[in-house]
Short mmCIF file of C-alpha atoms and ligand atoms in Angstrom, two decimals:
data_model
loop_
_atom_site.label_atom_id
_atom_site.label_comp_id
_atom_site.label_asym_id
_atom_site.label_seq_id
_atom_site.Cartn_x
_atom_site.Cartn_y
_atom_site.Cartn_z
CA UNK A 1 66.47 318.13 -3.89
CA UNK A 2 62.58 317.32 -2.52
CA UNK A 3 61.68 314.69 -5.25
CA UNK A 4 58.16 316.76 -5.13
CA UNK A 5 59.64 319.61 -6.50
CA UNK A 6 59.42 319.23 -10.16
CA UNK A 7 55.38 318.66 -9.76
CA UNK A 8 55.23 321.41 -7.33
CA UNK A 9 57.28 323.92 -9.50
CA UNK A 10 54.98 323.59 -12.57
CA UNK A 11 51.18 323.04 -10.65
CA UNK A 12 52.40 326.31 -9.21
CA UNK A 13 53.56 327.90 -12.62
CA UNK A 14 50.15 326.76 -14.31
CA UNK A 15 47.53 325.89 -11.71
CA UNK A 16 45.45 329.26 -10.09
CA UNK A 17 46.75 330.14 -6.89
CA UNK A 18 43.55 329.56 -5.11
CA UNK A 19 44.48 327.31 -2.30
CA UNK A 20 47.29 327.04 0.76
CA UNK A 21 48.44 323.50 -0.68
CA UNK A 22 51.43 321.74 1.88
CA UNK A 23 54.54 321.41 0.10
CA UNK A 24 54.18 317.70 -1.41
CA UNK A 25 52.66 316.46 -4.26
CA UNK A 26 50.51 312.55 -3.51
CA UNK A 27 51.91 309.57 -5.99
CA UNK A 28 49.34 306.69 -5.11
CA UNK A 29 46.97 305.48 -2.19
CA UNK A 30 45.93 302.00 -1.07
CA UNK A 31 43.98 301.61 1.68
CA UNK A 32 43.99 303.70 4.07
CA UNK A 33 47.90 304.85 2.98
CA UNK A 34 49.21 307.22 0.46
CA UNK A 35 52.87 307.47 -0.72
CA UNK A 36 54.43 311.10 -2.21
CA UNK A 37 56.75 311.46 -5.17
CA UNK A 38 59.53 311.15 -2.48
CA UNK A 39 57.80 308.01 -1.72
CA UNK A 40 57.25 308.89 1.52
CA UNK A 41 54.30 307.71 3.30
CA UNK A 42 51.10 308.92 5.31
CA UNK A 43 48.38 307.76 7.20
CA UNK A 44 45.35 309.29 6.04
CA UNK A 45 42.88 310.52 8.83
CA UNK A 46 41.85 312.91 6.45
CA UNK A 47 40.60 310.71 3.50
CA UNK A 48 40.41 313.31 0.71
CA UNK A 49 38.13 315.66 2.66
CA UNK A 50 35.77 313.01 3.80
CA UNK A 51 35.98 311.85 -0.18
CA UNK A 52 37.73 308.36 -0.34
CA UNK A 53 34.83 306.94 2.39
CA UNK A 54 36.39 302.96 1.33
CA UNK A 55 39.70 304.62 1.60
CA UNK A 56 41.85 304.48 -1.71
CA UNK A 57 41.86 302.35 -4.17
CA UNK A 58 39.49 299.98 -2.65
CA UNK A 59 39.59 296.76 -4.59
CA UNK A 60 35.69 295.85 -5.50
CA UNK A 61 35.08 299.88 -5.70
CA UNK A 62 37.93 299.89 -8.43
CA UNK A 63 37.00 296.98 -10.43
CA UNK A 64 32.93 298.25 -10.51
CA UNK A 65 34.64 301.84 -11.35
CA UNK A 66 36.76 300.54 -14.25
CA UNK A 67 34.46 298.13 -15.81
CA UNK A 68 31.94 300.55 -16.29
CA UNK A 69 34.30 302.81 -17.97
CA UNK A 70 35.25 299.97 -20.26
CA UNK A 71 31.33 299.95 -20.96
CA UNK A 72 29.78 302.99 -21.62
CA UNK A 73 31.58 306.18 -19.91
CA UNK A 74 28.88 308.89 -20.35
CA UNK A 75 26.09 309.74 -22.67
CA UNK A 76 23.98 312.58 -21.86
CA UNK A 77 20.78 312.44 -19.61
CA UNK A 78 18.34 312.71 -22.84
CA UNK A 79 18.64 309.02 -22.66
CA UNK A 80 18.17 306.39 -19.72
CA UNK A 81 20.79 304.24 -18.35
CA UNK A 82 20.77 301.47 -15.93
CA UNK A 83 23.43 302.17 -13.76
CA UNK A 84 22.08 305.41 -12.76
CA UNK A 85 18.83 303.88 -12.44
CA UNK A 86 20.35 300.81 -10.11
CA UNK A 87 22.05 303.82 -7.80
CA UNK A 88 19.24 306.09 -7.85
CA UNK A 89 17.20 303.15 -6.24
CA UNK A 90 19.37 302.17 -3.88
CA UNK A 91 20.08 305.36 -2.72
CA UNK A 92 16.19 306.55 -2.50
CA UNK A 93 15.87 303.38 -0.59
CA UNK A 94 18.30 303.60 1.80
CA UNK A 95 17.93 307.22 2.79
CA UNK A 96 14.42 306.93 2.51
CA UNK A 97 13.47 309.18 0.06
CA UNK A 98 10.94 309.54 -3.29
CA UNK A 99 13.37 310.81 -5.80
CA UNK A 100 16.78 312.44 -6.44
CA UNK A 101 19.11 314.36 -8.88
CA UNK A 102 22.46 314.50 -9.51
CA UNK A 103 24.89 316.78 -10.02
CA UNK A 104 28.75 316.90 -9.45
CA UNK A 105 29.56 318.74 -5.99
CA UNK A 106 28.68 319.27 -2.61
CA UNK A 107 27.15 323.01 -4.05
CA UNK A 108 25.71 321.68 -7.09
CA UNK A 109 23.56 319.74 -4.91
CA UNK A 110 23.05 322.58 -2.98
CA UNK A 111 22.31 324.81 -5.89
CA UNK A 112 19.53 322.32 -6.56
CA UNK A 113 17.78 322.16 -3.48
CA UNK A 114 17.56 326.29 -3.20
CA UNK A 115 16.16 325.93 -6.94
CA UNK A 116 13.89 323.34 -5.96
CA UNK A 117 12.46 324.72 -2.42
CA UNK A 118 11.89 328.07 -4.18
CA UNK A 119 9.75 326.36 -7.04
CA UNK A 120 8.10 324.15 -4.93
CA UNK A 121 6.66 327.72 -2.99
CA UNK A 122 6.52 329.63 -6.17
CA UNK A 123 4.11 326.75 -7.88
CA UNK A 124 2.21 326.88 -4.29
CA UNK A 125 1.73 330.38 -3.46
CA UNK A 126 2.98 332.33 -5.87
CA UNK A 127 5.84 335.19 -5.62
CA UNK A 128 7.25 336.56 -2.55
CA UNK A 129 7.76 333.57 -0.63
CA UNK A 130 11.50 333.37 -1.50
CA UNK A 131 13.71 333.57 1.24
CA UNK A 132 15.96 330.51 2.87
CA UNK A 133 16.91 330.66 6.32
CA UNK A 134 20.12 329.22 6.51
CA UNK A 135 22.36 329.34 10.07
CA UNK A 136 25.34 331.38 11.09
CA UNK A 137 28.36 329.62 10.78
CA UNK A 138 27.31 327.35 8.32
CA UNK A 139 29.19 326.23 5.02
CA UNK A 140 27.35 325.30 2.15
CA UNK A 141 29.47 325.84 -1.02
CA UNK A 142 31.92 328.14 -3.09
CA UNK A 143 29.31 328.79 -6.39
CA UNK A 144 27.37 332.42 -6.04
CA UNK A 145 24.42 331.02 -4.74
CA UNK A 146 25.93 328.54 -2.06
CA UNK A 147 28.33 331.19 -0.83
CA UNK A 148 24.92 333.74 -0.58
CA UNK A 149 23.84 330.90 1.76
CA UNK A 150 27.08 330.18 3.54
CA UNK A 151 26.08 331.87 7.04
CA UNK A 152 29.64 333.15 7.67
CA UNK A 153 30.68 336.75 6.94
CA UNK A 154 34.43 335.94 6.04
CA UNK A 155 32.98 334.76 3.02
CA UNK A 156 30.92 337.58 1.63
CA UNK A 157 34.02 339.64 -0.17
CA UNK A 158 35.10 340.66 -3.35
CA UNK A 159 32.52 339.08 -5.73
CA UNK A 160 29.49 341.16 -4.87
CA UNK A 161 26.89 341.30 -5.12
CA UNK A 162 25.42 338.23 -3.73
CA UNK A 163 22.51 336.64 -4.12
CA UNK A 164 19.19 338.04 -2.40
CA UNK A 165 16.97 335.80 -0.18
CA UNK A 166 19.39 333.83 2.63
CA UNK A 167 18.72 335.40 6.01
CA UNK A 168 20.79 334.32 8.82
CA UNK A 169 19.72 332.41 12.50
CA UNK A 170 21.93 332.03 15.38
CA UNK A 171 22.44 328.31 15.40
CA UNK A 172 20.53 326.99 18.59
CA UNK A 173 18.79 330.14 18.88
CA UNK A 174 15.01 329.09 18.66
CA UNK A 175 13.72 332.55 19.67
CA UNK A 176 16.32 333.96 16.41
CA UNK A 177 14.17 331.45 14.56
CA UNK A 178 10.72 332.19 15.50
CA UNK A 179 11.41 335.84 14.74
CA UNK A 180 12.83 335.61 11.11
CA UNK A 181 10.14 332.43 10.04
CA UNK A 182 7.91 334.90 8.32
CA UNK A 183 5.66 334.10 5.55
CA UNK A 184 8.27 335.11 3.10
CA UNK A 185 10.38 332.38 4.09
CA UNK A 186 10.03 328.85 1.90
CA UNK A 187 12.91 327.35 3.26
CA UNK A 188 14.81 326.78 6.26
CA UNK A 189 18.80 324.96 5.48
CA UNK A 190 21.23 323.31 7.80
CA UNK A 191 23.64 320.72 8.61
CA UNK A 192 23.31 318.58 11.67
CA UNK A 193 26.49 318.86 12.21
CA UNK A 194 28.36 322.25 10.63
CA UNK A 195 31.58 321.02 9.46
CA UNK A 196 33.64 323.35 8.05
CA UNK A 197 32.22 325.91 11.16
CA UNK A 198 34.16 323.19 13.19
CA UNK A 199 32.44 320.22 13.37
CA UNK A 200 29.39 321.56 15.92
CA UNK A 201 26.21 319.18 16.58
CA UNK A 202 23.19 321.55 16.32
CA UNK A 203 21.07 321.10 19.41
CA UNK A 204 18.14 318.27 19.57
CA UNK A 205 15.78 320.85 20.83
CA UNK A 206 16.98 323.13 18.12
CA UNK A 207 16.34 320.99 15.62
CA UNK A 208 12.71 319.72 17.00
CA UNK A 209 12.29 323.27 16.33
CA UNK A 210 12.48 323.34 13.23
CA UNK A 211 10.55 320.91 11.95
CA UNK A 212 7.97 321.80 13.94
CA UNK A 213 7.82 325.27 13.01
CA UNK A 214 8.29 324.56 9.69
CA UNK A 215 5.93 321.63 9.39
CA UNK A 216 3.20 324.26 10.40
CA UNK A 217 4.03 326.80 7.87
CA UNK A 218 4.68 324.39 5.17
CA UNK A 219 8.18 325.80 4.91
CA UNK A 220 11.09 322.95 3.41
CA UNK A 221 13.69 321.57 5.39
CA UNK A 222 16.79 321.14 3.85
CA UNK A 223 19.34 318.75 5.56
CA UNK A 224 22.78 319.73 3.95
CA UNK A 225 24.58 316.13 4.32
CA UNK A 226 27.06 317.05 2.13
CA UNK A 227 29.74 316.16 4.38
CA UNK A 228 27.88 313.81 6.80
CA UNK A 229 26.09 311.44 5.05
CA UNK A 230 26.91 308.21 3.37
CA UNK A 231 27.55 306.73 6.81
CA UNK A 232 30.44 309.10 8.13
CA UNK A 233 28.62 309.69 11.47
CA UNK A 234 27.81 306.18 11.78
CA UNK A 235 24.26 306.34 10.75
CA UNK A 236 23.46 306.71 6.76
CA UNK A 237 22.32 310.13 7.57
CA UNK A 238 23.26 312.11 10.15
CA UNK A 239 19.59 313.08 10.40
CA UNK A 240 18.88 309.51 11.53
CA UNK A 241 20.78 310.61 14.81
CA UNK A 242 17.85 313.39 15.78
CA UNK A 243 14.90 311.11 14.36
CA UNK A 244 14.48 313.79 11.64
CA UNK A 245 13.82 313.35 7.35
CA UNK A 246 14.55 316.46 5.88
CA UNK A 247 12.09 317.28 2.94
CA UNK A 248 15.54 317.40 1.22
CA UNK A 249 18.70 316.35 1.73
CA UNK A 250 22.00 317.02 -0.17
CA UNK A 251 25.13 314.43 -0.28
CA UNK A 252 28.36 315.04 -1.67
CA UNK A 253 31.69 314.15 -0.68
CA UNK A 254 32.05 310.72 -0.15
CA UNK A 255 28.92 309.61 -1.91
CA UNK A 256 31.08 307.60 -5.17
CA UNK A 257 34.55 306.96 -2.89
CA UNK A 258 36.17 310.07 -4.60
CA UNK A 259 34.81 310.31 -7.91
CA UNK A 260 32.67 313.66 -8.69
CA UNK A 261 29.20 313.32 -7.48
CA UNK A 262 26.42 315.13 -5.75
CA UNK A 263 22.81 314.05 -5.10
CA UNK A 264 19.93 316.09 -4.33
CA UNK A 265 17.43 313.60 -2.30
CA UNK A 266 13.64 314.32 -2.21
CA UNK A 267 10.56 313.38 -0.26
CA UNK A 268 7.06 313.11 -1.85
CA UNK A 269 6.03 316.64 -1.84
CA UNK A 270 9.33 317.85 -3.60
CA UNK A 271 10.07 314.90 -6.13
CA UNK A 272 7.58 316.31 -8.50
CA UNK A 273 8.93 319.77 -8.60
CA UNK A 274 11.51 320.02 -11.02
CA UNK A 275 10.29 319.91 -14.64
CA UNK A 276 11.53 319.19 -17.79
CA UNK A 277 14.57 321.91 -18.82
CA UNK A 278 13.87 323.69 -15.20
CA UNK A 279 17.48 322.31 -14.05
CA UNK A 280 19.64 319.76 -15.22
CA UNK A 281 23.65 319.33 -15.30
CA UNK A 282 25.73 317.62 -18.36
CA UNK A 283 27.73 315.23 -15.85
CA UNK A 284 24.86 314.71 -13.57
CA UNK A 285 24.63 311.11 -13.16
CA UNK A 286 27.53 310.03 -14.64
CA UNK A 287 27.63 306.15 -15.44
CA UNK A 288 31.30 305.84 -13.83
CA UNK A 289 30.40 308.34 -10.54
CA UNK A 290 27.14 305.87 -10.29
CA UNK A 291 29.43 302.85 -10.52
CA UNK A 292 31.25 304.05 -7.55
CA UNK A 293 28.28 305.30 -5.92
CA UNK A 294 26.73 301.35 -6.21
CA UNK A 295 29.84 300.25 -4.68
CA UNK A 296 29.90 302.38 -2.08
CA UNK A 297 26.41 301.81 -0.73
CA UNK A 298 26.55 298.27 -0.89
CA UNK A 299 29.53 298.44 1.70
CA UNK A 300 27.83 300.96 3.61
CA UNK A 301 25.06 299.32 4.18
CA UNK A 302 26.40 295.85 4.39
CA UNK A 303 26.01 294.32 7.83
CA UNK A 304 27.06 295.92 10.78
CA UNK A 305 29.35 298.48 8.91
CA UNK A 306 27.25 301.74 10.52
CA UNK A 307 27.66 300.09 13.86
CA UNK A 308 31.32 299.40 13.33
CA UNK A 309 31.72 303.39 11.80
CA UNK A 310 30.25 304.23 15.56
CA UNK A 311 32.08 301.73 17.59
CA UNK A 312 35.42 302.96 15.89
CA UNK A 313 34.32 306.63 16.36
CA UNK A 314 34.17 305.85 20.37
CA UNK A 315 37.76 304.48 20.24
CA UNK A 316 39.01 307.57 18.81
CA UNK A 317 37.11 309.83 21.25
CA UNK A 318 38.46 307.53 24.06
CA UNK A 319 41.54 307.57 23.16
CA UNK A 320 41.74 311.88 22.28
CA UNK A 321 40.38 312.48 25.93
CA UNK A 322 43.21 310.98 27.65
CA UNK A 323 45.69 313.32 26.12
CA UNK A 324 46.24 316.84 28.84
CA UNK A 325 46.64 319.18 25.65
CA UNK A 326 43.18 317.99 24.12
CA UNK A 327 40.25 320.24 25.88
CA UNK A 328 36.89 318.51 24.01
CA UNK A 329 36.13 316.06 21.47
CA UNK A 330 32.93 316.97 19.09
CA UNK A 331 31.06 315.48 15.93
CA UNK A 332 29.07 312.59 15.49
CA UNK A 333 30.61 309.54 14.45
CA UNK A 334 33.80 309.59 12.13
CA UNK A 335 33.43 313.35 11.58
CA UNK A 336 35.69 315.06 14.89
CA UNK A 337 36.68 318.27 15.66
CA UNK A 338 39.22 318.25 18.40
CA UNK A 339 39.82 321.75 20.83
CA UNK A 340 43.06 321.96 21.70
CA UNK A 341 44.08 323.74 24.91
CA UNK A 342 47.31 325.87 23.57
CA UNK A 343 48.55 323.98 20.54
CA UNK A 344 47.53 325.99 17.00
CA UNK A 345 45.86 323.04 14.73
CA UNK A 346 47.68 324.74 11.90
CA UNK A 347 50.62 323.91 13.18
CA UNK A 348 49.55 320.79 14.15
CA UNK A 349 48.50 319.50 10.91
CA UNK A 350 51.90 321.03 9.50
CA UNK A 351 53.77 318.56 11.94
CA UNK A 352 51.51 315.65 11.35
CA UNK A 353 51.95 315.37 7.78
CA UNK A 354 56.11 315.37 8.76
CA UNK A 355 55.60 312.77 10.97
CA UNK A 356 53.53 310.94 8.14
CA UNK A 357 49.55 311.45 9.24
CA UNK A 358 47.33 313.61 7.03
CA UNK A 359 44.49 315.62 9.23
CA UNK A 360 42.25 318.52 8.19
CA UNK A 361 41.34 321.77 10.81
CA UNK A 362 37.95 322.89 10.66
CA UNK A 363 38.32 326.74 12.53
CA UNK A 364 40.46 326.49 15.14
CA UNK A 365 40.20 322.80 15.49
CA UNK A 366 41.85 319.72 14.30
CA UNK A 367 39.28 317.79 12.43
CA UNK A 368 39.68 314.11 11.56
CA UNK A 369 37.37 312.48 8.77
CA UNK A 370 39.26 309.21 8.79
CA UNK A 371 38.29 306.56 5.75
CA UNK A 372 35.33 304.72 6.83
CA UNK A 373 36.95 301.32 6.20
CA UNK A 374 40.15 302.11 8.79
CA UNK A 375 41.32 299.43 10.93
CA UNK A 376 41.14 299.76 14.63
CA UNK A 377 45.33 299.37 14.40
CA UNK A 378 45.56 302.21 11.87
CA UNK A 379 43.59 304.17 14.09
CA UNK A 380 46.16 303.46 17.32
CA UNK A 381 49.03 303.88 14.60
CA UNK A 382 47.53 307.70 13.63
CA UNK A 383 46.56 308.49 17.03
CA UNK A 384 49.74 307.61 18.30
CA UNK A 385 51.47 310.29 16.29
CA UNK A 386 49.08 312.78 16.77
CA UNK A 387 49.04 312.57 20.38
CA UNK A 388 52.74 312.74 20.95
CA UNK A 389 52.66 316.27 18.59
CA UNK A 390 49.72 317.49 20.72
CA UNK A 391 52.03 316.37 23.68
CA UNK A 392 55.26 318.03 23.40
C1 LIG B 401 32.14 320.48 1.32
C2 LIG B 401 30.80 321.00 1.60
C3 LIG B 401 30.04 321.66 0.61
C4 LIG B 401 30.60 321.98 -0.75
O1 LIG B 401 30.88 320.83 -1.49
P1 LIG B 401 31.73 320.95 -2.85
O2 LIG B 401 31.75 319.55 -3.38
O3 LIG B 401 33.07 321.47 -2.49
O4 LIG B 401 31.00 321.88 -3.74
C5 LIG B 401 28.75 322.04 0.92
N1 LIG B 401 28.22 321.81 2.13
C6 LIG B 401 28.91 321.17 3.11
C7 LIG B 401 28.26 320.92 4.43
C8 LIG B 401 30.22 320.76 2.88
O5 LIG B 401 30.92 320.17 3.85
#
């Protein structure tokens, strides 16, 4: 009997049946290897969902994560505490940015920037001015308001009705754009590089665009960095890539190294927006999820890491393009979709994890979101199995 089963038998008994989960259930991780209750074990290109960015378990992440929970857990944010004040600064600094707040998830900081570009017009000029452009094929959350965004029509069922004031743009499309930028819009919303859509780099021109446009009309842009920022394309933001700072910008994912976070960055003209009991979350800011936040930064943005993130990111690419079955490599940095020429990446990922390496599919891609710490040899060892799958 699959040593897995016993887990598997009663997550499935009590647990809502809300995702496709593989049949396994994960023991432990270190590094950038996790082991199953069968104790077999992976190589994780895959990283929790872009989560674990150090990989698991890293040591000095661990120790900064645990000591603060030996010191003061939570308290609520009626009272100050330094080690969300220590990550708030360091993360304003380093993405460049006035202010921020935190929530818990890639759509509560989401929810807060549609809050917060709405107010920002409302205290401005008024009513009326409410709509948010966001792009077609774009992903920005599962809560009502995030999936009202989400610019894909496979995800407006059952659980109507959605939420007024999101009106969709062909991504790239600058004419689409012109036409819908009325003076009702406040907002325009994107990511730089739509991940779950299947990991597509918007244009440059496109996004020139829209800050031009926008900077005309005083309309917001919001960067949704949810999934690529904290480094994973190789720059902090993946905004640095186009030259561009987003009047706000939304991280997620692996902003703590896979403890609950989201961050809701803002420049000078938005920082002063949200006012006492206008928004605010219970977790936000967690002392422990701003432990792992510090520790994460401070590798991040320790010398040369970015550069290494990039340099790693072309030895993948190399590497996928001399394989016959692979058709293009896309992304930015250590976020890559990969088009396959007849292979299904459902089926791929299905033989990967038997042959021990965890990757994701974004659409009909395989996507890889590999740790940011991995070695160059983990990276041949992974690559290795995924090419002989992909050429069978
Ligand atoms: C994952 C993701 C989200 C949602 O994040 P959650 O933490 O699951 O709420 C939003 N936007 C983008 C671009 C994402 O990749």
């Amino acid at each position: 009997m699959n040593s897995n089963e016993n887990t598997m038998k009663k997550f499935d008994e009590y647990v809502v049946h809300s995702y496709g989960r593989y049949p396994l259930a994960m023991k432990k991780g270190q590094g950038r290897r996790c082991v199953d209750e069968s104790g077999k074990q992976y190589i994780d290109f895959g990283s929790g969902i872009g989560t674990n960015s150090l990989g698991y378990c890293d040591e000095k992440w661990a120790d900064a994560v645990c000591a603060q929970v030996r010191t003061l857990q939570h308290n609520s944010n009626y009272y100050y505490t330094e080690v969300q004040a220590e990550f708030a600064e360091k993360l304003c600094k380093t993405a460049g940015y006035k202010g921020v707040f935190f929530g818990n998830s890639g759509a509560e900081a989401n929810e807060c920037a549609i809050k917060t570009a709405r107010k920002y017009s409302f205290d401005k000029y008024g009513k009326g001015r409410h709509n948010i452009i966001t792009l077609v094929n774009s992903f920005h959350g599962r809560t009502m308001a995030t999936l009202s965004a989400t610019g894909q029509d496979v995800f407006h069922n059952y659980f109507f009705p959605f939420l007024e004031g999101f009106i969709n743009v062909k991504a790239n499309d600058v004419d689409d754009l012109k036409a819908k930028l009325d003076d009702t819009v406040c907002a325009v919303m994107l990511e730089y590089v739509q991940g779950e859509g299947g990991v597509i780099a918007l244009d440059k021109e496109f996004i020139d665009a829209v800050f031009e446009l926008c900077a005309e009309k005083d309309v917001l842009v919001i960067a949704d960095e949810v999934q690529s920022g904290v480094g994973r394309t190789g720059k902090f933001l993946a905004g640095d890539h186009f030259g561009k700072k987003a009047d706000i910008t939304t991280l997620a994912k692996g902003i703590a190294g896979g403890i609950p976070m989201g961050a809701c960055l803002m420049n000078e003209k938005c920082s002063g927006v949200l006012t006492p009991s206008t928004h605010g979350s219970t977790f936000g800011g967690n002392p422990i999820a701003c432990a792992g936040g510090l520790a994460v930064l401070e590798r991040v943005t320790s010398e040369g890491f970015l550069e290494d993130v990039e340099r790693k990111a072309e030895l993948i690419k190399t590497e996928l393009k001399k394989c016959s079955e692979v058709t293009s490599v896309s992304g930015l940095g250590l976020m890559i979709g990969i088009s396959l020429k007849s292979k299904k990446a459902g089926d791929v990922a299905k033989e990967a994890l038997n042959r021990g390496l965890l990757i994701l599919t974004a659409k009909e891609k395989v996507r890889l979101l590999p740790p940011l710490t991995i070695s160059d040899d983990e990276i041949m060892e992974g690559l290795k199995i995924l090419m002989e799958i992909l050429e069978e």
